[in-house]
Amino acid sequence: KNTYIINVFGHFKFTTAGEFFEDVPSGYKYMVYVKPTNKNITLQGQGIDRTILECSLPDNLTTGFDYDKYITMEILGDNCYANDISITCENMRYPVHIDKSSSDVCNDYVLGLNNVRMTHKGNTNDALAVWSSNAPLGLGISSGMDLTIDGCELVCDKDFNPFYLHDNHSFTKPFYF
């Protein structure tokens, strides 16, 4: 089995919609996208203050703009991890999103977040009208999925929950958290 480690150094910042990768079938847009067909990948940072993925969109792009389709990092691959990194967003959906719960695609997948700071800096004006959640982690859980979150920080406004969790599909096995 092939294992891939992607070493990430520095501060990466997206500030315009055109910088994001688009998943054409879904219309969602990402800075980092680990597809369900990707397996055995580790995104390895050099510490939460030394490796930063930051995305911030203007809050005045009109309420017709799809703020709810922009995500800093989507992790959908089996046996995939993010370690020692900060991931932030502002005027977007989530800094970290793990969700393929409407199908069996992520059943029995193993995922891990280790020493990751996830920060949602909030949505304001037009962005708030389109997407009102400021949760730093959005989870759509699947049957048999095993998610480990160890040594992580989830940072958001005091009026919001640090993560949002849902399922959309029948389960034959428990979700492990």
GROMACS .gro file of C-alpha atoms in nm:
model
  177
    1LYS     CA    1   0.000   0.000   0.000
    2ASN     CA    2   0.134   0.342  -0.093
    3THR     CA    3   0.149   0.608   0.177
    4TYR     CA    4   0.185   0.977   0.092
    5ILE     CA    5   0.312   1.242   0.331
    6ILE     CA    6   0.276   1.602   0.216
    7ASN     CA    7   0.503   1.828   0.419
    8VAL     CA    8   0.365   2.180   0.444
    9PHE     CA    9   0.580   2.476   0.548
   10GLY     CA   10   0.470   2.837   0.586
   11HIS     CA   11   0.160   3.055   0.572
   12PHE     CA   12  -0.075   3.009   0.276
   13LYS     CA   13  -0.353   3.262   0.230
   14PHE     CA   14  -0.642   3.280  -0.018
   15THR     CA   15  -0.835   3.608  -0.030
   16THR     CA   16  -1.027   3.589  -0.361
   17ALA     CA   17  -1.279   3.335  -0.491
   18GLY     CA   18  -1.068   3.267  -0.802
   19GLU     CA   19  -0.788   3.108  -0.598
   20PHE     CA   20  -0.997   2.807  -0.490
   21PHE     CA   21  -1.006   2.463  -0.654
   22GLU     CA   22  -1.359   2.371  -0.763
   23ASP     CA   23  -1.504   2.023  -0.740
   24VAL     CA   24  -1.713   2.054  -1.056
   25PRO     CA   25  -1.988   1.799  -0.982
   26SER     CA   26  -2.068   1.944  -0.640
   27GLY     CA   27  -1.982   2.310  -0.697
   28TYR     CA   28  -1.789   2.326  -0.369
   29LYS     CA   29  -1.458   2.513  -0.369
   30TYR     CA   30  -1.149   2.430  -0.161
   31MET     CA   31  -0.794   2.531  -0.078
   32VAL     CA   32  -0.713   2.165   0.004
   33TYR     CA   33  -0.933   1.878  -0.116
   34VAL     CA   34  -0.867   1.512  -0.034
   35LYS     CA   35  -1.111   1.319  -0.255
   36PRO     CA   36  -1.282   0.995  -0.148
   37THR     CA   37  -1.064   0.803  -0.395
   38ASN     CA   38  -0.745   0.931  -0.224
   39LYS     CA   39  -0.607   0.701   0.044
   40ASN     CA   40  -0.318   0.697   0.292
   41ILE     CA   41  -0.242   1.069   0.287
   42THR     CA   42  -0.096   1.277   0.571
   43LEU     CA   43  -0.087   1.655   0.551
   44GLN     CA   44   0.206   1.721   0.784
   45GLY     CA   45   0.264   2.074   0.915
   46GLN     CA   46   0.548   2.207   1.126
   47GLY     CA   47   0.337   2.329   1.421
   48ILE     CA   48   0.017   2.529   1.461
   49ASP     CA   49   0.206   2.860   1.469
   50ARG     CA   50   0.437   2.771   1.179
   51THR     CA   51   0.204   2.609   0.923
   52ILE     CA   52  -0.114   2.802   0.851
   53LEU     CA   53  -0.381   2.754   0.585
   54GLU     CA   54  -0.594   3.068   0.589
   55CYS     CA   55  -0.889   3.163   0.370
   56SER     CA   56  -1.083   3.486   0.396
   57LEU     CA   57  -1.337   3.619   0.149
   58PRO     CA   58  -1.481   3.972   0.140
   59ASP     CA   59  -1.820   3.999   0.308
   60ASN     CA   60  -1.973   4.222   0.038
   61LEU     CA   61  -1.999   3.990  -0.266
   62THR     CA   62  -2.385   3.999  -0.252
   63THR     CA   63  -2.623   3.746  -0.102
   64GLY     CA   64  -2.630   3.571  -0.441
   65PHE     CA   65  -2.265   3.467  -0.394
   66ASP     CA   66  -2.221   3.104  -0.276
   67TYR     CA   67  -2.035   3.171   0.051
   68ASP     CA   68  -2.169   2.834   0.174
   69LYS     CA   69  -1.972   2.650  -0.099
   70TYR     CA   70  -1.625   2.767   0.015
   71ILE     CA   71  -1.421   2.548   0.253
   72THR     CA   72  -1.054   2.570   0.350
   73MET     CA   73  -0.997   2.193   0.373
   74GLU     CA   74  -1.222   1.898   0.286
   75ILE     CA   75  -1.099   1.554   0.394
   76LEU     CA   76  -1.279   1.257   0.240
   77GLY     CA   77  -1.003   1.000   0.182
   78ASP     CA   78  -0.956   0.681   0.379
   79ASN     CA   79  -0.665   0.662   0.623
   80CYS     CA   80  -0.600   1.036   0.593
   81TYR     CA   81  -0.462   1.270   0.856
   82ALA     CA   82  -0.378   1.635   0.919
   83ASN     CA   83  -0.109   1.703   1.178
   84ASP     CA   84   0.053   2.010   1.337
   85ILE     CA   85  -0.125   2.279   1.135
   86SER     CA   86  -0.364   2.575   1.172
   87ILE     CA   87  -0.662   2.598   0.940
   88THR     CA   88  -0.878   2.911   0.938
   89CYS     CA   89  -1.159   3.072   0.744
   90GLU     CA   90  -1.363   3.389   0.742
   91ASN     CA   91  -1.682   3.457   0.547
   92MET     CA   92  -1.701   3.094   0.434
   93ARG     CA   93  -1.860   2.761   0.530
   94TYR     CA   94  -1.596   2.578   0.740
   95PRO     CA   95  -1.220   2.572   0.792
   96VAL     CA   96  -1.238   2.187   0.808
   97HIS     CA   97  -1.518   1.979   0.660
   98ILE     CA   98  -1.553   1.599   0.655
   99ASP     CA   99  -1.876   1.492   0.489
  100LYS     CA  100  -1.981   1.228   0.241
  101SER     CA  101  -2.262   1.103   0.460
  102SER     CA  102  -2.528   1.099   0.189
  103SER     CA  103  -2.377   0.779   0.046
  104ASP     CA  104  -2.168   0.478   0.148
  105VAL     CA  105  -1.851   0.637   0.007
  106CYS     CA  106  -1.684   0.700   0.345
  107ASN     CA  107  -1.809   0.392   0.530
  108ASP     CA  108  -1.535   0.238   0.746
  109TYR     CA  109  -1.293   0.523   0.672
  110VAL     CA  110  -1.025   0.613   0.927
  111LEU     CA  111  -0.948   0.985   0.964
  112GLY     CA  112  -0.742   1.184   1.210
  113LEU     CA  113  -0.678   1.542   1.314
  114ASN     CA  114  -0.378   1.573   1.545
  115ASN     CA  115  -0.258   1.901   1.696
  116VAL     CA  116  -0.471   2.105   1.455
  117ARG     CA  117  -0.607   2.451   1.536
  118MET     CA  118  -0.934   2.505   1.349
  119THR     CA  119  -1.058   2.864   1.360
  120HIS     CA  120  -1.370   3.015   1.210
  121LYS     CA  121  -1.326   3.393   1.232
  122GLY     CA  122  -1.694   3.448   1.160
  123ASN     CA  123  -1.923   3.549   0.879
  124THR     CA  124  -2.045   3.906   0.845
  125ASN     CA  125  -2.281   4.103   0.620
  126ASP     CA  126  -2.358   3.916   0.293
  127ALA     CA  127  -2.165   3.607   0.405
  128LEU     CA  128  -2.370   3.586   0.726
  129ALA     CA  129  -2.695   3.613   0.529
  130VAL     CA  130  -2.592   3.312   0.317
  131TRP     CA  131  -2.428   3.091   0.585
  132SER     CA  132  -2.494   3.166   0.951
  133SER     CA  133  -2.279   2.900   1.118
  134ASN     CA  134  -1.934   2.987   1.250
  135ALA     CA  135  -1.842   2.632   1.351
  136PRO     CA  136  -1.475   2.550   1.283
  137LEU     CA  137  -1.547   2.182   1.210
  138GLY     CA  138  -1.833   2.037   1.007
  139LEU     CA  139  -1.885   1.659   1.018
  140GLY     CA  140  -2.115   1.437   0.818
  141ILE     CA  141  -2.061   1.095   0.973
  142SER     CA  142  -2.084   0.757   0.801
  143SER     CA  143  -2.131   0.396   0.905
  144GLY     CA  144  -1.815   0.254   1.060
  145MET     CA  145  -1.620   0.579   1.023
  146ASP     CA  146  -1.344   0.620   1.281
  147LEU     CA  147  -1.247   0.982   1.350
  148THR     CA  148  -0.975   1.074   1.599
  149ILE     CA  149  -0.933   1.433   1.711
  150ASP     CA  150  -0.633   1.461   1.943
  151GLY     CA  151  -0.470   1.773   2.087
  152CYS     CA  152  -0.682   2.003   1.870
  153GLU     CA  153  -0.824   2.348   1.928
  154LEU     CA  154  -1.161   2.451   1.785
  155VAL     CA  155  -1.198   2.829   1.795
  156CYS     CA  156  -1.514   3.024   1.713
  157ASP     CA  157  -1.745   3.295   1.840
  158LYS     CA  158  -1.880   3.224   2.189
  159ASP     CA  159  -2.236   3.201   2.053
  160PHE     CA  160  -2.161   2.899   1.830
  161ASN     CA  161  -2.082   2.534   1.888
  162PRO     CA  162  -1.726   2.430   1.804
  163PHE     CA  163  -1.844   2.163   1.563
  164TYR     CA  164  -2.151   2.062   1.369
  165LEU     CA  165  -2.232   1.691   1.330
  166HIS     CA  166  -2.499   1.514   1.125
  167ASP     CA  167  -2.571   1.196   0.934
  168ASN     CA  168  -2.775   1.146   0.616
  169HIS     CA  169  -2.757   0.773   0.564
  170SER     CA  170  -2.850   0.449   0.734
  171PHE     CA  171  -2.587   0.289   0.954
  172THR     CA  172  -2.492  -0.078   0.979
  173LYS     CA  173  -2.200  -0.004   1.215
  174PRO     CA  174  -2.140   0.265   1.478
  175PHE     CA  175  -1.947   0.585   1.415
  176TYR     CA  176  -1.631   0.596   1.631
  177PHE     CA  177  -1.519   0.931   1.772
   0.00000   0.00000   0.00000
